[in-house]
Amino acid sequence: MTTFPPDMPLSNAGYVPPGFGRQSAGDDGAFVVELTAFSGPLDLLLSLIRDEKVDIYDIPIARVAEQFLRRIRTLGLNEAADYLEMAARLLRIKAQLLLPRGESEQWEDPRAELVRRLLEYQQMREIVSLMEHRADERRNQFARAYLPDQPAPPQAPLALSLSELLSAVDRVLRAVYEPNMHDVVARPLDVPAAIEIIRSLLALKARLQWTDVVRADAKPWQVLSALLGLLELARIGELHVAQPRPFANVEISRDPSDPASEAA
Amino acid sequence: MTPLAKLLEAALFASARPVSVEELSALEPEASSGELTAALDEVRLHYDTEGHGVELVEIGGGWQILTRAEYTEAIERAQLAARPQRLSAAALETLALIAYRQPIGRAEVEEIRGVNVGSVLKSLHERGLIDVVGRAEGLGRPLLYGTTPLFLEHFALRHLEELPRADELAIALRHHADARVDGIALTAEGDGASDGIQPG
Amino acid sequence: MTPLAKLLEAALFASARPVSVEELSALEPEASSGELTAALDEVRLHYDTEGHGVELVEIGGGWQILTRAEYTEAIERAQLAARPQRLSAAALETLALIAYRQPIGRAEVEEIRGVNVGSVLKSLHERGLIDVVGRAEGLGRPLLYGTTPLFLEHFALRHLEELPRADELAIALRHHADARVDGIALTAEGDGASDGIQPG
């Protein structure tokens, strides 16, 4: 159940459709308005949850995932990496919910992290509406616009010590010298490579964290490749994905049934 | 008005940005801080009671004279000044996170917003609403961002502490009736609060 | 003041240039030119008789509110005296890079710092701490920057070789342990991103 619908062009995950993120309706009218109605996948998801009138603490994932996929296709967002990543996440949760629970005491609801993220996102939206309100108030007042051309005043003495300069040198040079594996070339998903990376990491360590697999500054295509790779490996039973508590790092471990994990 | 109040008024008229109390006190080094506050009060009261088209407000870590909101439309219609463009939802969300979690790196913003924020950070930086305030430890020593005084100005805040604390949010929101969050349980309580965003 | 005089005051305050009577009439189409002139007179008189730091003057075919001349000197002095300026974290890191990597082009600085440094370079240049020292080979022959004699003077250095080598920095920094070295504190306040130099 973790496969994507065949018509979803995963290979273009880094591509953002033209018009996406535009601020005002252009010639294409309602379409653009619809697109910009959402500031990201969490926003779209929250709106779905509202429209479907479902309990945020008990999201019917199968239904919501299906709706989400349909909406991003209708909105032409199905090539935007951020939305695709959320789609993959929903499908992963759906798959996890289908797994047998085993002894229920240890069971962690796979939706927990998503709920946490939605609540956190919602809290941020509260702050945004508040800030928007204040910005609108301020926008309705003009500041003084005319400022006479003064001859450039002599500059105030500069407060800068040598140690401040040297610390700055230290900071920037460390940033330069530390290895930078940043890959700036946009490219389609590379799931086989991600699987290779995860396999070799798991050969080294019995347990991995999500952040071992995906660096904090990974490009969306890297995140997505790793995610799909993980899902595939979980599906064929090579590893086990779990989260100790909501919002914690995802833990990846060799499948308990895999004899290799006994040695670790 | 008293001579000190007149001097303050002149200085406030000469600036497009809020003027800090330090800068105002440099105008008249002899004046005590009590005298300064009294003179500011005098200007503010004069504007409020003598029927002026402008008012004195405390904002962005200083004081600023602004036109009264009721004249905005007429001024804009006469094309004598134009209101700035509103920030996009993406920009507002990013700013909200930076305001509450500063210093914060790009990765954390992206984690919470669920989208890439590279270009948003760039344009917020160009607009002077955020600045690089340091570097995180760790690989590549990623840049950390914080808000600027211009941010306070843009949102008519005197200081960052004026933003509601996370546990006050639901209450604060009720003051500004907003339809966006209806139908969904609010987040001020439950396990969300302890890790929730706090003003920085 | 009358409502029309208040509106005129707000409009004149918000306008970046002198405003003609015709333009002012667009503010209130109902008002006759006689009423407009009377309202302008009212503003002018109010400023002159109620003891204000500003005045209404006719200039370049229009009307404008200006700071009274007697205060301009004090205002300029105060802007200067307010506080010595500190470099923002952005300006400081850029200066550090230029000092250790000179001659260096803008593109290289931006690649390392990860943000646009145009305004920072401009303010460091205005400060006299850096200067253009040549042009690189290659497309567009970009400008190369280096530090100036004023830079050396500021740190009481005779020549650049007196700066510790990059690999000796840790030791050098220990000698300066008395100073604050956390990058974040350097920019906690000040003038924002638009300008690399800020009061501290």
XYZ file of C-alpha atoms in Angstrom:
664
model
C 0.000 0.000 0.000
C 3.014 2.294 -0.007
C 3.248 2.655 -3.748
C 2.314 5.860 -5.473
C -0.425 6.092 -8.041
C 1.227 5.491 -11.388
C 0.294 8.907 -12.715
C 2.299 10.744 -10.095
C 5.527 12.000 -11.666
C 7.988 11.372 -8.877
C 10.958 12.036 -11.102
C 10.214 15.761 -11.108
C 9.935 16.177 -7.388
C 12.070 19.307 -7.316
C 9.979 21.090 -9.881
C 7.587 23.782 -8.740
C 4.789 24.532 -11.162
C 4.760 28.028 -12.616
C 2.469 30.328 -10.722
C 2.917 28.461 -7.494
C 3.372 30.901 -4.662
C 2.234 33.877 -6.662
C 0.539 36.480 -4.541
C -2.320 37.612 -6.719
C -4.650 36.128 -9.226
C -3.197 36.403 -12.676
C -4.843 35.795 -16.024
C -5.531 32.234 -15.052
C -7.781 33.630 -12.344
C -9.319 31.179 -9.940
C -6.657 28.559 -10.510
C -3.881 30.757 -9.182
C -6.063 31.917 -6.306
C -6.626 28.303 -5.337
C -2.926 27.536 -5.547
C -1.880 30.399 -3.349
C -4.609 29.653 -0.855
C -2.191 27.214 0.763
C 1.163 28.143 2.169
C 2.348 24.556 2.341
C 1.331 20.933 2.714
C 0.417 21.321 6.393
C -1.894 24.192 5.522
C -3.581 22.088 2.861
C -3.859 19.180 5.259
C -5.402 21.328 7.990
C -7.934 22.671 5.528
C -8.812 19.112 4.504
C -9.283 18.127 8.124
C -11.574 21.113 8.578
C -13.532 20.393 5.402
C -13.948 16.730 6.288
C -14.910 17.697 9.847
C -12.712 15.014 11.348
C -11.149 14.929 14.791
C -7.534 16.043 14.586
C -6.661 13.530 17.327
C -8.228 10.669 15.395
C -7.565 11.328 11.728
C -8.964 8.706 9.351
C -5.674 8.501 7.532
C -6.779 6.377 4.571
C -9.525 8.835 3.687
C -7.445 11.944 4.319
C -4.477 10.569 2.376
C -6.713 9.849 -0.568
C -8.230 13.342 -0.391
C -4.794 14.883 -0.085
C -3.540 13.118 -3.201
C -6.639 14.145 -5.099
C -6.328 17.766 -3.987
C -2.671 18.152 -4.885
C -3.374 16.680 -8.296
C -6.343 19.020 -8.838
C -4.312 21.982 -7.688
C -1.367 21.039 -9.858
C 0.811 20.704 -6.782
C 1.646 17.079 -7.371
C 5.044 18.054 -8.707
C 5.965 20.251 -5.761
C 8.416 18.379 -3.573
C 7.026 19.627 -0.285
C 3.539 18.378 -1.065
C 4.880 15.100 -2.371
C 6.831 14.603 0.813
C 3.629 15.000 2.810
C 1.836 12.601 0.490
C 4.573 10.046 1.099
C 4.288 10.620 4.834
C 0.537 10.054 4.797
C 0.928 6.876 2.795
C 3.579 5.669 5.194
C 1.280 6.260 8.152
C -1.525 4.514 6.328
C 0.748 1.526 5.757
C 1.878 1.485 9.377
C -1.715 1.489 10.577
C -2.353 -1.607 8.503
C 0.439 -3.505 10.232
C -0.623 -5.857 13.032
C -0.244 -4.096 16.398
C 1.207 -6.985 18.370
C 1.297 -6.410 22.129
C -0.689 -3.211 22.486
C 1.260 -1.685 25.397
C 4.199 -0.790 23.221
C 2.078 0.382 20.340
C 2.753 3.931 19.240
C 0.104 5.509 17.087
C 1.916 6.262 13.822
C -0.255 9.365 13.454
C 1.153 10.908 16.625
C 3.970 12.811 14.963
C 1.650 14.168 12.311
C -0.811 15.369 14.927
C 2.015 17.051 16.792
C 3.162 18.776 13.646
C -0.358 19.871 12.785
C -0.909 21.306 16.247
C 2.409 23.091 16.157
C 1.633 24.431 12.719
C -1.773 25.555 13.893
C -0.245 27.376 16.817
C 2.010 29.179 14.388
C -1.026 30.106 12.296
C -2.573 31.670 15.401
C 0.490 33.842 15.794
C 0.362 34.675 12.108
C -3.226 35.916 12.273
C -2.316 38.017 15.239
C 0.723 39.461 13.487
C -1.300 40.024 10.341
C -3.803 42.020 12.325
C -1.096 44.237 13.787
C 0.656 44.640 10.438
C -2.628 45.802 8.922
C -3.011 48.381 11.664
C 0.490 49.644 11.078
C -0.004 49.677 7.313
C -2.792 52.172 7.827
C -0.429 54.752 9.199
C 2.232 56.567 7.272
C 5.617 57.479 8.635
C 7.430 60.667 7.761
C 8.555 60.338 4.173
C 10.478 63.537 3.565
C 14.013 63.477 4.847
C 16.245 66.385 3.879
C 19.454 65.638 2.028
C 22.022 66.183 4.684
C 25.692 66.224 3.971
C 26.916 62.769 5.029
C 27.602 63.244 8.733
C 31.013 62.370 10.052
C 30.815 58.823 11.313
C 30.640 57.879 14.924
C 33.626 56.011 16.301
C 33.536 52.308 15.542
C 33.253 49.940 18.488
C 35.139 46.875 17.329
C 37.868 45.071 19.219
C 40.511 42.843 17.734
C 39.156 39.866 19.651
C 35.753 40.384 18.094
C 37.347 40.369 14.675
C 39.365 37.251 15.437
C 36.334 35.380 16.756
C 34.524 36.252 13.563
C 37.464 34.972 11.549
C 37.327 31.794 13.574
C 33.596 31.392 12.980
C 33.683 31.900 9.233
C 36.826 29.918 8.639
C 35.474 26.955 10.575
C 32.399 27.118 8.402
C 34.648 27.052 5.343
C 36.963 24.270 6.450
C 34.315 21.873 7.664
C 33.390 19.350 5.005
C 30.461 20.407 2.973
C 28.615 17.602 1.281
C 25.973 19.968 0.041
C 24.800 18.908 -3.378
C 23.494 21.916 -5.244
C 22.545 20.184 -8.474
C 18.803 19.682 -8.756
C 18.009 16.215 -9.957
C 15.248 13.660 -9.955
C 14.780 11.204 -7.143
C 17.403 8.560 -6.669
C 15.756 5.893 -4.558
C 18.235 3.090 -5.380
C 21.109 5.239 -4.151
C 19.189 6.122 -0.995
C 18.557 2.424 -0.389
C 22.258 1.745 -0.844
C 23.107 4.465 1.681
C 20.609 3.183 4.246
C 21.800 -0.415 3.779
C 25.415 0.513 4.239
C 24.633 2.651 7.283
C 22.639 -0.202 8.784
C 25.537 -2.545 8.136
C 27.628 -0.252 10.323
C 25.068 0.416 13.026
C 22.110 -1.653 14.134
C 20.099 1.455 14.944
C 19.980 4.670 12.999
C 18.254 7.975 13.461
C 16.414 9.712 10.670
C 19.014 12.481 10.939
C 21.767 9.931 10.233
C 20.113 9.202 6.942
C 19.026 12.684 5.955
C 21.108 15.717 6.773
C 19.370 18.792 8.161
C 20.031 20.755 4.986
C 19.111 17.963 2.602
C 17.316 18.965 -0.569
C 13.704 17.869 -0.892
C 14.685 15.260 -3.481
C 17.187 13.780 -1.036
C 14.616 13.687 1.761
C 12.072 12.118 -0.515
C 14.519 9.592 -1.927
C 15.511 8.545 1.570
C 11.898 8.351 2.668
C 10.894 6.193 -0.262
C 13.994 4.076 0.220
C 13.090 3.557 3.874
C 9.532 2.658 2.992
C 10.703 0.174 0.428
C 13.169 -1.440 2.845
C 10.503 -1.529 5.568
C 8.093 -3.093 3.127
C 10.449 -5.906 2.193
C 11.229 -6.384 5.872
C 14.878 -5.347 5.894
C 14.371 -2.745 8.581
C 11.999 -1.396 11.164
C 10.955 2.246 11.499
C 9.733 3.618 14.807
C 9.376 6.773 16.762
C 9.900 6.657 20.549
C 7.586 9.622 21.139
C 5.776 12.220 19.118
C 8.071 14.600 17.353
C 11.152 12.645 18.273
C 13.683 11.578 15.721
C 12.572 8.572 13.663
C 14.544 5.517 14.675
C 15.543 3.001 12.070
C 16.665 -0.435 13.170
C 17.470 -3.714 11.494
C 14.434 -5.876 11.405
C 14.266 -8.008 14.582
C 13.844 -11.062 12.444
C 17.036 -10.257 10.605
C 19.824 -12.419 12.095
C 22.292 -9.581 11.585
C 20.644 -7.629 14.389
C 21.497 -10.341 16.889
C 25.161 -9.550 16.504
C 24.751 -5.848 17.344
C 4.888 73.237 24.080
C 8.022 73.458 26.230
C 11.409 73.924 24.530
C 12.377 70.283 25.161
C 9.090 69.027 23.704
C 9.635 71.198 20.630
C 13.140 69.816 20.205
C 11.852 66.237 20.494
C 9.107 66.956 17.985
C 11.637 68.371 15.534
C 13.862 65.308 15.907
C 10.938 62.893 15.499
C 9.880 64.759 12.345
C 13.406 64.414 10.998
C 13.350 60.615 11.107
C 11.491 58.063 9.023
C 12.190 55.409 11.659
C 11.394 55.224 15.361
C 13.905 57.181 17.426
C 15.250 55.417 20.499
C 15.146 57.051 23.912
C 18.981 56.984 23.940
C 19.068 59.008 20.780
C 16.413 61.391 22.058
C 18.319 61.931 25.283
C 21.440 62.786 23.278
C 19.500 65.790 21.948
C 19.622 67.441 25.321
C 22.238 65.808 27.538
C 21.244 68.086 30.438
C 17.704 66.676 30.582
C 16.972 63.913 33.083
C 15.145 60.824 31.923
C 12.104 62.018 33.866
C 12.128 65.314 32.008
C 12.493 63.455 28.739
C 9.518 61.221 29.464
C 7.475 64.230 30.508
C 8.345 66.038 27.273
C 7.421 62.975 25.188
C 4.131 62.823 27.059
C 3.605 66.477 26.335
C 4.039 65.945 22.579
C 1.778 62.888 22.621
C -0.932 64.673 24.587
C -0.702 67.767 22.446
C -1.336 65.692 19.317
C -4.217 63.883 20.959
C -6.009 66.878 22.428
C -5.287 69.732 20.028
C -6.743 67.952 17.014
C -3.809 66.824 14.904
C -3.634 64.573 11.852
C -0.663 62.731 13.348
C 0.033 60.910 16.605
C 3.058 59.898 18.653
C 3.387 56.147 19.202
C 5.854 53.908 20.995
C 7.050 51.314 18.509
C 10.080 49.307 17.459
C 12.126 50.135 20.533
C 11.583 53.888 20.180
C 9.146 56.665 19.424
C 7.690 57.608 16.092
C 5.185 60.102 14.713
C 2.648 58.456 12.386
C -0.384 59.733 10.509
C -3.734 58.778 11.992
C -5.325 55.769 10.312
C -8.507 57.656 9.375
C -6.626 59.720 6.764
C -4.892 56.808 5.030
C -7.463 56.285 2.324
C -7.628 59.932 1.304
C -3.829 60.204 1.223
C -3.538 57.079 -0.892
C -6.330 58.236 -3.223
C -4.525 61.536 -3.737
C -1.383 59.509 -4.504
C 0.698 61.343 -1.946
C 1.847 58.123 -0.308
C 1.180 54.400 -0.796
C 0.740 51.628 1.694
C 3.396 48.933 1.441
C 2.415 45.545 0.084
C 1.201 42.939 2.520
C 3.558 40.094 3.307
C 2.674 36.705 1.856
C 1.429 33.898 4.075
C 4.757 32.133 3.534
C 6.667 35.200 4.705
C 4.397 35.680 7.725
C 4.711 32.066 8.816
C 8.461 32.199 8.501
C 8.616 35.467 10.441
C 6.378 34.104 13.187
C 8.703 31.153 13.693
C 11.813 33.304 13.666
C 10.255 35.751 16.134
C 9.371 33.001 18.598
C 12.387 30.739 18.244
C 15.265 33.049 17.479
C 18.073 32.345 16.968
C 16.777 29.693 14.581
C 18.287 27.946 11.583
C 16.743 27.308 8.219
C 16.344 23.574 8.817
C 14.147 24.096 11.874
C 11.912 26.574 10.056
C 11.517 24.107 7.202
C 10.750 21.305 9.604
C 7.840 23.179 11.134
C 6.508 24.829 7.986
C 6.914 21.682 5.940
C 8.255 23.588 2.940
C 11.526 24.863 1.548
C 12.127 28.407 2.840
C 15.320 29.401 1.033
C 13.809 32.106 -1.136
C 11.527 33.388 1.631
C 14.507 33.823 3.966
C 16.361 35.648 1.228
C 13.560 38.114 0.600
C 12.893 38.687 4.319
C 16.597 39.381 4.719
C 16.587 41.775 1.783
C 13.598 43.592 3.265
C 15.518 43.992 6.513
C 12.952 42.093 8.610
C 15.403 39.392 9.653
C 19.150 39.229 9.996
C 21.816 36.641 10.522
C 22.538 36.692 14.248
C 25.044 33.889 14.554
C 25.958 30.396 13.533
C 24.904 27.073 14.984
C 27.395 24.473 16.053
C 27.614 21.416 13.894
C 28.234 20.486 10.325
C 28.672 23.470 8.050
C 27.897 25.796 10.988
C 24.519 26.822 9.571
C 23.413 30.442 9.821
C 20.992 31.416 12.566
C 18.369 34.081 12.002
C 16.661 36.597 14.257
C 14.285 39.508 13.833
C 15.374 43.130 13.431
C 13.999 46.413 14.820
C 12.290 46.856 11.441
C 10.338 43.696 12.196
C 8.986 45.301 15.367
C 8.075 48.387 13.396
C 6.296 46.431 10.698
C 4.089 44.704 13.252
C 3.590 47.773 15.435
C 5.346 46.147 18.386
C 7.243 48.031 21.052
C 9.413 45.012 21.788
C 9.381 41.251 21.245
C 7.852 40.588 24.660
C 4.673 42.178 23.375
C 3.988 39.039 21.372
C 1.761 36.700 23.389
C 3.360 33.767 25.139
C 2.452 30.403 23.680
C 0.175 29.593 26.602
C -1.698 32.851 26.111
C -2.389 32.309 22.449
C -5.984 31.174 22.509
C -6.855 34.164 24.681
C -4.910 36.598 22.581
C -6.613 35.289 19.499
C -10.058 35.938 20.871
C -9.284 39.649 20.972
C -8.652 39.619 17.261
C -11.621 37.655 16.014
C -10.327 35.535 13.202
C -12.139 32.786 11.418
C -9.090 30.802 10.439
C -8.938 28.462 13.367
C -12.549 27.586 13.961
C -13.499 23.970 14.135
C -10.164 22.736 15.391
C -9.117 22.214 18.955
C -6.790 24.960 20.110
C -3.307 24.046 21.099
C -2.580 26.040 24.201
C -2.977 22.998 26.375
C -2.005 19.378 26.086
C 1.402 18.047 25.204
C 1.871 20.788 22.648
C 2.358 23.565 25.159
C 5.614 22.539 26.746
C 7.441 22.335 23.441
C 5.367 25.137 21.958
C 6.801 28.260 20.541
C 7.823 30.922 22.992
C 8.677 34.532 22.326
C 12.411 34.823 21.970
C -7.577 72.122 14.229
C -10.495 71.650 11.821
C -10.962 68.244 10.122
C -9.655 69.580 6.799
C -6.552 71.052 8.468
C -5.896 67.697 10.198
C -6.192 65.861 6.883
C -3.784 68.312 5.235
C -1.314 67.902 8.093
C -1.395 64.104 7.754
C -0.965 64.278 3.978
C 1.886 66.778 4.123
C 3.585 64.674 6.800
C 3.329 61.500 4.704
C 4.465 63.031 1.430
C 8.093 62.748 0.380
C 8.008 66.089 -1.477
C 6.287 69.478 -1.400
C 2.606 69.172 -2.337
C 0.835 71.702 -4.551
C -2.615 73.070 -3.736
C -4.049 71.173 -6.742
C -2.729 67.884 -5.370
C -4.047 68.721 -1.932
C -7.492 69.326 -3.401
C -7.599 65.668 -4.457
C -7.663 64.814 -0.756
C -11.081 66.371 -0.291
C -12.852 67.008 -3.607
C -15.705 68.741 -1.785
C -13.472 71.501 -0.470
C -13.234 74.751 -2.417
C -9.833 76.241 -3.062
C -10.698 78.972 -0.577
C -11.369 76.388 2.106
C -8.111 74.641 1.264
C -6.101 77.819 1.549
C -7.810 78.611 4.839
C -6.977 75.146 6.181
C -3.347 75.485 5.110
C -3.222 78.814 6.907
C -4.687 77.171 9.945
C -1.930 74.525 10.017
C 0.767 77.149 9.471
C -0.587 79.373 12.221
C -1.023 76.501 14.619
C 2.639 75.532 14.200
C 3.752 79.132 14.627
C 1.653 80.058 17.652
C 1.360 76.819 19.639
C 5.091 76.376 20.006
C 6.031 73.570 17.614
C 9.391 72.240 16.501
C 8.250 72.218 12.869
C 6.836 74.780 10.456
C 4.767 74.830 7.283
C 6.626 76.444 4.385
C 5.853 77.104 0.736
C 8.636 75.701 -1.347
C 9.076 74.723 -5.002
C 5.451 75.413 -5.906
C 4.094 73.348 -3.049
C 3.696 73.108 0.699
C 5.877 71.131 3.044
C 6.332 70.636 6.769
C 9.954 71.149 7.770
C 11.916 70.900 10.976
C 12.731 74.375 12.253
C 16.277 75.335 11.327
C 17.252 76.111 14.928
C 16.982 72.391 15.809
C 18.827 70.818 12.885
C 22.253 71.157 14.437
C 21.205 69.513 17.692
C 19.540 66.684 15.759
C 22.632 65.966 13.671
C 24.830 66.072 16.751
C 22.513 63.703 18.621
C 22.421 61.189 15.782
C 26.192 61.060 15.987
C 26.604 61.160 19.720
C 23.935 58.576 20.396
C 26.308 55.644 20.555
C 29.457 54.431 18.929
C 28.619 52.095 16.128
C 29.184 48.385 16.211
C 29.464 46.125 13.239
C 26.610 43.681 12.737
C 27.450 39.985 12.717
C 27.080 40.085 8.955
C 29.503 42.988 8.570
C 31.939 41.505 11.066
C 32.094 38.117 9.360
C 32.441 39.741 5.969
C 35.265 41.931 7.239
C 36.921 38.885 8.802
C 36.751 36.999 5.529
C 38.155 39.914 3.575
C 40.993 40.363 6.063
C 42.051 36.737 5.813
C 41.269 35.985 2.194
C 42.123 39.236 0.437
C 41.944 39.935 -2.407
C 38.498 38.385 -2.471
C 35.453 38.918 -4.689
C 31.873 39.411 -3.627
C 30.778 36.064 -5.075
C 33.280 34.194 -2.919
C 32.191 36.039 0.222
C 28.563 35.267 -0.552
C 29.320 31.638 -1.187
C 30.928 31.295 2.215
C 28.445 33.417 4.168
C 25.425 32.047 2.336
C 23.684 35.409 2.058
C 23.742 38.508 -0.085
C 26.470 40.860 1.110
C 25.959 43.816 -1.229
C 24.812 46.272 1.424
C 27.369 45.000 3.908
C 30.225 45.581 1.454
C 28.853 49.043 0.780
C 28.759 49.998 4.437
C 32.210 48.550 5.159
C 33.460 50.556 2.194
C 31.763 53.717 3.459
C 33.350 53.060 6.819
C 36.718 53.030 5.070
C 37.573 49.543 6.370
C 37.725 47.888 2.945
C 38.468 49.077 -0.559
C 38.547 47.750 -4.090
C 42.055 46.440 -4.680
C 41.722 44.983 -8.160
C 39.672 42.916 -10.514
C 39.561 39.174 -10.927
C 40.099 37.458 -14.233
C 37.095 35.864 -15.810
C 33.548 36.738 -16.698
C 32.639 40.327 -15.921
C 36.019 40.828 -14.202
C 34.462 41.107 -10.728
C 35.837 43.580 -8.196
C 38.213 42.284 -5.557
C 38.205 43.685 -2.048
C 40.919 44.089 0.546
C 41.399 45.881 3.851
C 42.596 49.492 4.090
C 45.235 51.293 6.159
C 42.332 52.530 8.299
C 41.543 48.890 9.090
C 45.093 48.414 10.373
C 44.918 51.680 12.265
C 41.685 50.690 13.958
C 43.252 47.552 15.386
C 46.584 49.266 16.040
C 48.343 46.934 13.663
C 51.403 47.966 11.655
C 50.798 45.463 8.892
C 48.485 42.575 8.100
C 51.094 39.995 9.075
C 50.538 40.995 12.678
C 47.185 39.247 12.568
C 47.490 35.680 13.820
C 47.606 32.996 11.159
C 44.372 31.060 10.721
C 45.890 27.985 12.392
C 47.007 30.050 15.380
C 43.589 31.535 15.961
C 42.666 29.298 18.864
C 45.737 30.453 20.779
C 45.225 34.071 19.825
C 41.627 33.912 20.950
C 42.631 32.559 24.334
C 44.769 35.661 24.788
C 41.703 37.723 24.152
C 39.561 35.602 26.429
C 38.495 38.662 28.352
C 36.394 39.771 25.433
C 32.981 38.469 24.550
C 33.239 35.992 21.772
C 29.710 34.859 21.248
C 28.558 35.914 17.849
C 24.940 36.264 18.810
C 25.474 39.016 21.325
C 27.054 41.144 18.639
C 23.786 41.775 16.874
C 21.138 41.451 19.514
C 20.176 45.045 18.891
C 20.767 47.699 16.341
C 19.693 48.827 12.999
C 18.731 45.743 11.096
C 19.929 44.124 7.969
C 19.694 46.918 5.471
C 22.810 48.499 6.823
C 25.761 46.547 8.051
C 26.722 49.007 10.719
C 24.608 49.541 13.734
C 24.661 51.377 16.992
C 25.676 49.107 19.851
